[in-house]
Amino acid sequence: MTARLRSVLFAPATRPDVMRKLPCSGPDGVVIDLEDAVPPDAKSEARANGREVGPELTALADGPEVYVRVNAVTTDWFGSDISEGLFDGLAGVVVPKLEKAAHVDRVLGALIRAGRSELAICAGIETAAGVLGAAEVLSSGVALAYFGAEDFVTDMGGVRRADNIEVLHARSHVALTARVAGVPVMDMVVTDFGDDDRFRREAAEARAMGYAGKLCIHPAQVALANEAFVPTVEEIERARRIVAAYDEASAGGHAAIAVDGQMVDEPLARQARALIDGAQR
Amino acid sequence: MTARLRSVLFAPATRPDVMRKLPCSGPDGVVIDLEDAVPPDAKSEARANGREVGPELTALADGPEVYVRVNAVTTDWFGSDISEGLFDGLAGVVVPKLEKAAHVDRVLGALIRAGRSELAICAGIETAAGVLGAAEVLSSGVALAYFGAEDFVTDMGGVRRADNIEVLHARSHVALTARVAGVPVMDMVVTDFGDDDRFRREAAEARAMGYAGKLCIHPAQVALANEAFVPTVEEIERARRIVAAYDEASAGGHAAIAVDGQMVDEPLARQARALIDGAQR
Amino acid sequence: MTARLRSVLFAPATRPDVMRKLPCSGPDGVVIDLEDAVPPDAKSEARANGREVGPELTALADGPEVYVRVNAVTTDWFGSDISEGLFDGLAGVVVPKLEKAAHVDRVLGALIRAGRSELAICAGIETAAGVLGAAEVLSSGVALAYFGAEDFVTDMGGVRRADNIEVLHARSHVALTARVAGVPVMDMVVTDFGDDDRFRREAAEARAMGYAGKLCIHPAQVALANEAFVPTVEEIERARRIVAAYDEASAGGHAAIAVDGQMVDEPLARQARALIDGAQR
């Protein structure tokens, strides 16, 4: 994996034209989708499209990481997705709707049989059982994860809201369990692809909650994500003031000081250092 | 159980007059309450009232489902509530303050001894231990559940707020565990029975979170609940546009399209279909 | 422990002058901090300062409870903090970043070896693993706890926000698990010590969620906490009306009545009684 995945852009594997344009908007990662964006009777053709276009994407110098999203392990399509839908140069497979360790084991087994055990698994946590079992799934050998709000709310029998109150618990719990498992995690899609304000608002929340980036379903969302998941100039300047003052105080034997009217001690100084490090990546 | 429980109206078993009026407001379910609405020294009389008035309610053609709420399994009243407080035609018993599988086992045992093992158990999740143990309780043989905010906050030593921020975590967790257990779940009471705005706001949140309906403590709340837990005309029209466009695209080999400026793929189409199904029940 | 800890004020053990002033603002508890407020190379001097000034604080008549915050059990400083950083009259030790029962066992072992097994352990829950493991930690023999937002968000790789949405899940979960474990729990610090509005807002939320008080890092925050974690005059008057009406109704055989347009039954009456009791402590 790259050092960061601020933006991961999806394209339907039914659309070679869209797939070829995936890198244009500058995403950190791209996903060729064999699952939700492909109708049941087009799965086979979609795999062939992926195998044709995918290598063009992985061959790019300085291109994005390339992933394939397969269908869920409980579907009939999963086996063929792994055996016929992958290609060289992939960073990993995105596996939706994982709910327990046994599901991850099936992915690992299928990858081994296909001779692709080197591939990273990106776990989709997007069902009620998946959220409740997130700690188990994310500590079972996955390298990356995402929280899928649309599937989650459908599974809950609920309704999506602009304020996201109906997913705050699940979204927070997935971030928490991902952190404990040491797995970077991507935030939910914004389906209203013209609503930049919502995207920016959600991205700011997600970054605060510890998410590494956002899934994108439109090229215009990529720039928004790439901007949102790095510190602002103001944040960096403030962090530098904090670190400078803290280091000076530390040298003098103190570790709790006031900077800009805020008490700064070790955790605040660590936050500031982490922010500066993040900005320099 | 009926296909849906949008509204479940409570009446104190000390008030035969109120019990007799329970069906008038059109609730999907009604509860004769032997617990919180009955003082300690009136429990026996309350059971007798229930046995007298209850059968009038269960005899109604097209009437609501009828439940009795017994006292908690840890109280001295519980045994007599089961042996002397039930009557023919009941849909089930509502059991408050369940916290672990062993509590559910006690209910099952008491129902078997009373020859009423056919009754559905509606689990009240309304204590700190109950919320933390919700996954265990709800997967132990209950058919229905509710989240009780007033008892929960009392048990937490907290204070109820209009914005419900103090119960968002518990309310979300109960909805999540109920869904994983496959148990329909009812949302908390609004005690300010004249505050229609609050009821509507909470009901909209609850529906978004996957709750099936709301507990009601006043007849005027029933119509609000019955209206809130079904899709609006605008939602249905939009869902139909989504399904029509998605089906057309699918037939053409695509499954990710734009409708009204929103990306629609399989989970969105499923959400739309579920909404239309819900409206037609 | 005292009956209540509305406010717990921290001072760096590097600052004898600040430590001596700790009781002036009237906190219920004070903490001499050997951890975040002390630089690595000043730990030994800090312990000596604590042993010198601490006994002056514990000797005060009607003074606050006195605690020492040691470094985390996983650090090299922890052992010496326990063996060289404690003094007579302490109420307990505050142990940061506890994540599992084995961590609590290490504290218990160290206290026994130091002949101080009588000391209460106040558990800091302030890492992702600590929040996920809170139920285990808090049921392993600790007497008190706190939720630390700054360390938690640093550990999550997140960013602190004024609306605290990024910590709502963790903060709620810690309150819940603390309640199930029977452990009073203190709410997070407000680092912007001049922002009284934020402090009051957070304190009101925390009280609603069941927190007993707030950690304070500035003397000016103590009065705000002491005021926020007791019922208001309006709340007490309303609670008295509720209890009076409920008791009268109960005597007449009823337990569900209307008071000020609100349905009142047993849990509401219990809430009201708890509020009046809390105000009289």
PDB file of C-alpha atoms in Angstrom, chain B residues 194-203 224:
ATOM      1  CA  GLY B 194     -48.049  17.410  23.885  1.00  0.00           C
ATOM      2  CA  ASP B 195     -44.748  17.877  22.046  1.00  0.00           C
ATOM      3  CA  ASP B 196     -45.662  16.675  18.556  1.00  0.00           C
ATOM      4  CA  ASP B 197     -42.544  18.184  17.004  1.00  0.00           C
ATOM      5  CA  ARG B 198     -40.298  16.173  19.264  1.00  0.00           C
ATOM      6  CA  PHE B 199     -42.274  13.009  18.558  1.00  0.00           C
ATOM      7  CA  ARG B 200     -42.056  13.543  14.794  1.00  0.00           C
ATOM      8  CA  ARG B 201     -38.351  14.371  14.979  1.00  0.00           C
ATOM      9  CA  GLU B 202     -37.563  11.290  17.073  1.00  0.00           C
ATOM     10  CA  ALA B 203     -39.730   9.067  14.897  1.00  0.00           C
ATOM     11  CA  LEU B 224     -47.965  10.555  14.593  1.00  0.00           C
TER      12      LEU B 224
END
